[in-house]
Each structure stands twice: as C-alpha cells, then as structure tokens.
Short mmCIF file of C-alpha atoms in Angstrom, two decimals:
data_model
loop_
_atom_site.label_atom_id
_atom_site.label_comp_id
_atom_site.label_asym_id
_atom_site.label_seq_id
_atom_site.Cartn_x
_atom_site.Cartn_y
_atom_site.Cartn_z
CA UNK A 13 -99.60 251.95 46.15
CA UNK A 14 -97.76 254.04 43.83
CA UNK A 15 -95.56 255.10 46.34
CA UNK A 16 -94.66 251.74 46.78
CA UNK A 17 -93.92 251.28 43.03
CA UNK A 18 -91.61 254.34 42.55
CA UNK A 19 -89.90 252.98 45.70
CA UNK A 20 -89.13 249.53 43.68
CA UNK A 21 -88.00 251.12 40.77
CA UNK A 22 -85.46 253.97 42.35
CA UNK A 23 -84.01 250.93 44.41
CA UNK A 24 -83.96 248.84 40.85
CA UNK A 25 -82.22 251.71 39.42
CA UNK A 26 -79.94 252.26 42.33
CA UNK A 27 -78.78 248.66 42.52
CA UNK A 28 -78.37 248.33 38.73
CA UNK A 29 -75.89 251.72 38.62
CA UNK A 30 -74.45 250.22 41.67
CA UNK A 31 -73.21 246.82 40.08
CA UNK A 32 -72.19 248.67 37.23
CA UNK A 33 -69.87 250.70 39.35
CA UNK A 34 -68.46 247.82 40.56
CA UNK A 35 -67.99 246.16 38.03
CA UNK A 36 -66.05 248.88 36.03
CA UNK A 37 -63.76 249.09 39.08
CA UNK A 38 -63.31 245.06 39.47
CA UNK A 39 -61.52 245.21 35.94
CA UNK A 40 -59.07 247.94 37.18
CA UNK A 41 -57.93 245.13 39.30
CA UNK A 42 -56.18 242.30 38.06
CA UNK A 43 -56.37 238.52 38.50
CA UNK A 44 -59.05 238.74 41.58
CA UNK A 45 -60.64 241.37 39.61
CA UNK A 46 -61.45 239.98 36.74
CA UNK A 47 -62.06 236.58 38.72
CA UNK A 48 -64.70 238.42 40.69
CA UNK A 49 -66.19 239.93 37.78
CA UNK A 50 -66.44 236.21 35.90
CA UNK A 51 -68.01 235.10 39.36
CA UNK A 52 -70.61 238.21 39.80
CA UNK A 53 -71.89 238.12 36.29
CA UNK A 54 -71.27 234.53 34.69
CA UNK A 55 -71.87 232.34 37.94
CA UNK A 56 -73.92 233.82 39.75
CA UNK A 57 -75.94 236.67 37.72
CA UNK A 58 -76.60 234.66 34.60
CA UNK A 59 -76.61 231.56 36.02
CA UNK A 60 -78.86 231.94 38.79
CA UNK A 61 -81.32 233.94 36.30
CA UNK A 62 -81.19 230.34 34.56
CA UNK A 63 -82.13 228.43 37.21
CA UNK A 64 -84.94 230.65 38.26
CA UNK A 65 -86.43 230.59 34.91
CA UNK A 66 -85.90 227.20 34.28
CA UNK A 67 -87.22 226.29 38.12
CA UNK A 68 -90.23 228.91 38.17
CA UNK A 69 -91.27 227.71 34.76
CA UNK A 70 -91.42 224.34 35.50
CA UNK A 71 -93.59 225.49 38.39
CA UNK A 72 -96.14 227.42 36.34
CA UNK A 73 -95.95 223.79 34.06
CA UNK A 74 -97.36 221.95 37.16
CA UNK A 75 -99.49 224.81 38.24
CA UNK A 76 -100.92 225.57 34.44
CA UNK A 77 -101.64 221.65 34.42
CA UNK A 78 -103.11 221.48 37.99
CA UNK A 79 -105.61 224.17 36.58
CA UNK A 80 -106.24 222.39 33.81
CA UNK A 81 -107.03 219.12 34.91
CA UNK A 82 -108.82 220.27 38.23
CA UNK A 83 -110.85 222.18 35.86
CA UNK A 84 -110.27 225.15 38.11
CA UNK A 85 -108.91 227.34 35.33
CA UNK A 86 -111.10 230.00 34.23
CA UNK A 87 -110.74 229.60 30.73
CA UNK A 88 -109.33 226.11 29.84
CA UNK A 89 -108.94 226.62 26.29
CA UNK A 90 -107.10 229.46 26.27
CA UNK A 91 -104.43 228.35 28.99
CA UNK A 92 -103.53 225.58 26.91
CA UNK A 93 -102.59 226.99 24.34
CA UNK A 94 -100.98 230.26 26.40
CA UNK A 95 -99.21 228.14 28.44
CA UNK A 96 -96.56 226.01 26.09
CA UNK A 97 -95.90 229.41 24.41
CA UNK A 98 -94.80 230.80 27.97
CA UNK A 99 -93.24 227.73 28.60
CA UNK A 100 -91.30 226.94 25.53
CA UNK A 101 -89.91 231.20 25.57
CA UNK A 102 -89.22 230.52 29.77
CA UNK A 103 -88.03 227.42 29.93
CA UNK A 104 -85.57 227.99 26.82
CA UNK A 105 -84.66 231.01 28.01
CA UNK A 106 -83.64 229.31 31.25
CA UNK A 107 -81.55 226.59 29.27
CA UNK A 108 -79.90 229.32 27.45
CA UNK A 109 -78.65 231.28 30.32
CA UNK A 110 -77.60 227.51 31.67
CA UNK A 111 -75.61 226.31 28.88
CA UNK A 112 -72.01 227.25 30.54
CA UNK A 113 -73.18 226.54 34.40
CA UNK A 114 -70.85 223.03 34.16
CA UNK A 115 -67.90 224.54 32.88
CA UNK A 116 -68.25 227.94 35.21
CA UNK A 117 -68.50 226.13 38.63
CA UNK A 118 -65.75 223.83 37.51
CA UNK A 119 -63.59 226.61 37.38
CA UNK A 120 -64.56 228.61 40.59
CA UNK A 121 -63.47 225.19 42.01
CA UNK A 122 -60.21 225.62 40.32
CA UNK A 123 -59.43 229.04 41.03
CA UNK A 124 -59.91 228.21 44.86
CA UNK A 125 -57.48 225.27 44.72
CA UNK A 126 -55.17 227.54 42.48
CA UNK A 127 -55.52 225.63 39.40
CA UNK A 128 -55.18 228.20 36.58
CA UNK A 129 -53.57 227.72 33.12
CA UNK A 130 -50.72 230.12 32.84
CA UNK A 131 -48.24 230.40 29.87
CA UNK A 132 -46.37 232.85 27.47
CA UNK A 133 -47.56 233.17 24.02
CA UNK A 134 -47.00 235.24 21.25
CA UNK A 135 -50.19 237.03 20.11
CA UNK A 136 -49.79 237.85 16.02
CA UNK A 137 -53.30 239.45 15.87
CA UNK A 138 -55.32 241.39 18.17
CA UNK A 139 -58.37 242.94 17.16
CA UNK A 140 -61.40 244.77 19.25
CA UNK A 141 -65.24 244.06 18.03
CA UNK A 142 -67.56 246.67 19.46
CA UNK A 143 -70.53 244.80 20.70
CA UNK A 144 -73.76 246.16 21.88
CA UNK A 145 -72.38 247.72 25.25
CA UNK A 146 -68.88 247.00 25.49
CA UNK A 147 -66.19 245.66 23.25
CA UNK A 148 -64.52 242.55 22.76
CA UNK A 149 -60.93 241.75 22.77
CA UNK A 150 -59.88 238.88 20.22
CA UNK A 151 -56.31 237.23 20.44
CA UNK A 152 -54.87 235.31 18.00
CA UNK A 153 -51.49 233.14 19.28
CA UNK A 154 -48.86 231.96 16.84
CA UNK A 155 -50.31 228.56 17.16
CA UNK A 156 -53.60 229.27 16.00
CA UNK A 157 -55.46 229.56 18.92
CA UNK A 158 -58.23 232.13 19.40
CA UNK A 159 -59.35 233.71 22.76
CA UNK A 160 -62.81 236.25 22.95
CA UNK A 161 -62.67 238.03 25.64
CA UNK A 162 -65.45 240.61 27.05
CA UNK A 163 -63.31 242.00 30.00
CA UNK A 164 -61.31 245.21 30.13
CA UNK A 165 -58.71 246.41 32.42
CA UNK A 166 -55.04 246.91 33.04
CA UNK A 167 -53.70 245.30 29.78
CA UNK A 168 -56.46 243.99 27.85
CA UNK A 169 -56.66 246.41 25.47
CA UNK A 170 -52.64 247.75 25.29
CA UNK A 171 -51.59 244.93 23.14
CA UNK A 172 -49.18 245.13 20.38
CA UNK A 173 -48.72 242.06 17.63
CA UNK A 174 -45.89 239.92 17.24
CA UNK A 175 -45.13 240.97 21.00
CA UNK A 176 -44.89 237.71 23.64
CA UNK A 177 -47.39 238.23 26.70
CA UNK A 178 -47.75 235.88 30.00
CA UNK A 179 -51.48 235.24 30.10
CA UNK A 180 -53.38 233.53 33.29
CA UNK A 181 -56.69 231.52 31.80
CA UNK A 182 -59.58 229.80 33.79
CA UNK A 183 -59.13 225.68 31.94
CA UNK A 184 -62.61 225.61 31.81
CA UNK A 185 -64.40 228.57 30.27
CA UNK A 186 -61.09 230.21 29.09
CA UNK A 187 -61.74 233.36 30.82
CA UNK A 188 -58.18 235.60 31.06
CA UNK A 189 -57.73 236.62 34.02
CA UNK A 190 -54.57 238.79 33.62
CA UNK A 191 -52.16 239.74 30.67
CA UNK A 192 -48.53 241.02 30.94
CA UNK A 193 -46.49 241.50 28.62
CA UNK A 194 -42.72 239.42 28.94
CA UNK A 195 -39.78 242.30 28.76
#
C-alpha cells in the first residue's frame, strides 16, 4: 500500500513540475501563448476546481443529511455540527474559485470568433508588484485606465513610460494578450 502512495505522489509531483514547465514556455509565446495560459489556468484549472468543490460539496450536503435523517450516522450530533463548517469552508471555496467563470468562457468564445479589443495607448506608469510567486505588471494609460496583469513574456515587462504600445485585450476579463511597442 505504500508503494502505491509514493507512486501517487511522484506522479503528483511530476505533473505539477510538468505544467509549470509549460506554462513558463506558453508566455515566451505571444498572443496564443498567453491565450493558452489564460485558458489552462483561469478556465479550466481554477474553474473546474470550482465546480468540483462547489458540486462535491453539495453532494456531501445531501449525503451528511441522508445520514442524518436515516439516522444511519454514527454520531448524529457531531455531524451536524461538522458538517456546515465543511460546508460553509467547501462550498465558499467553490464560489470563490467561480466568481470569474461568466466573464472567462465569454471570452474563450470571443477569442475563437476573433473578437479581441486591440488599440494603441500611451502607458505613463508602469510598475511591477512582487506577489507571492510571481510578479505583477500594472499599466497605467494616459486616460486613466488601469490594467493588472499576472503574465510574463516577450514584452510585458520591457516597458518604458510615456512610450505608445499596441496592446491586444480579452473584452471580458481584460487579460493582455500581447504588447508591442508602436516605432
């Protein structure tokens, strides 16, 4: 049995350093990189973890009260009071990770048909935030408009202020895609 359980974790491990991998070399490459990236990890990583939590725990809900009621539960006092506390961290969890799932498939829908904002600005402040294991990239426009962005690759990070940059956008979410800079 133990066997079995070093087996699960090497292939955790191996599969975790694997979508890291790709995922460092999806932002070397640009529009469809960064596209596949939002897809990978917004759609269908957190997303998906959403709707498993949120699914699963309404699951245990029915099963928790099927136990209950049945009186097949083999302490009834202490599952109700257990449960709601699982429920209320699993369930909210699972709304959390949700809270952008409108808004994301909306715009894999509009990459596929090829709608995606794209316009020149002129970005007067850039500034990165480190954040717990990568950095973010703010952009400030000359018409006051702010853009947070968690991607790197190929221009993300090689801005210069005052400069005027052609940026391609998701509507939706907001995600950049790609930057260049106009010459």
């Amino acid at each position: 049995m133990a066997n079995k359980e070093e087996r699960w974790e090497i292939e955790g491990f191996i599969l975790f350093v694997l979508m890291i991998v790709i995922s460092v070399l999806l932002s070397k490459v640009e529009g469809k990189g960064q596209f596949l990236k939002f897809l990978f990890l917004d759609v269908l990583f957190i997303n998906l973890t959403g709707v498993f939590m949120l699914v699963s725990g309404l699951a245990l809900l029915g099963l928790g009260l099927y136990l209950i009621f049945s009186k097949k539960a083999a302490d009834p006092k202490k599952l109700t009071w257990v449960l709601p506390l699982f429920l209320l961290l699993w369930i909210g969890l699972g709304i959390g990770l949700l809270q952008d799932i409108r808004d994301n498939l909306l715009d894999v829908g509009n990459y596929i048909v090829g709608n995606i904002a794209e316009e020149e600005v002129v970005i007067v402040k850039f500034k990165r935030i480190p954040a717990h294991n990568n950095t973010l990239y703010e952009y400030t426009f000359s018409d006051g408009r702010q853009l947070v962005e968690k991607y790197s690759g190929k221009g993300f990070a090689a801005i210069q202020e005052g400069a005027t940059y052609r940026i391609r956008y998701l509507p939706r979410s907001q995600k950049l895609l790609n930057i260049h800079r106009v010459d």
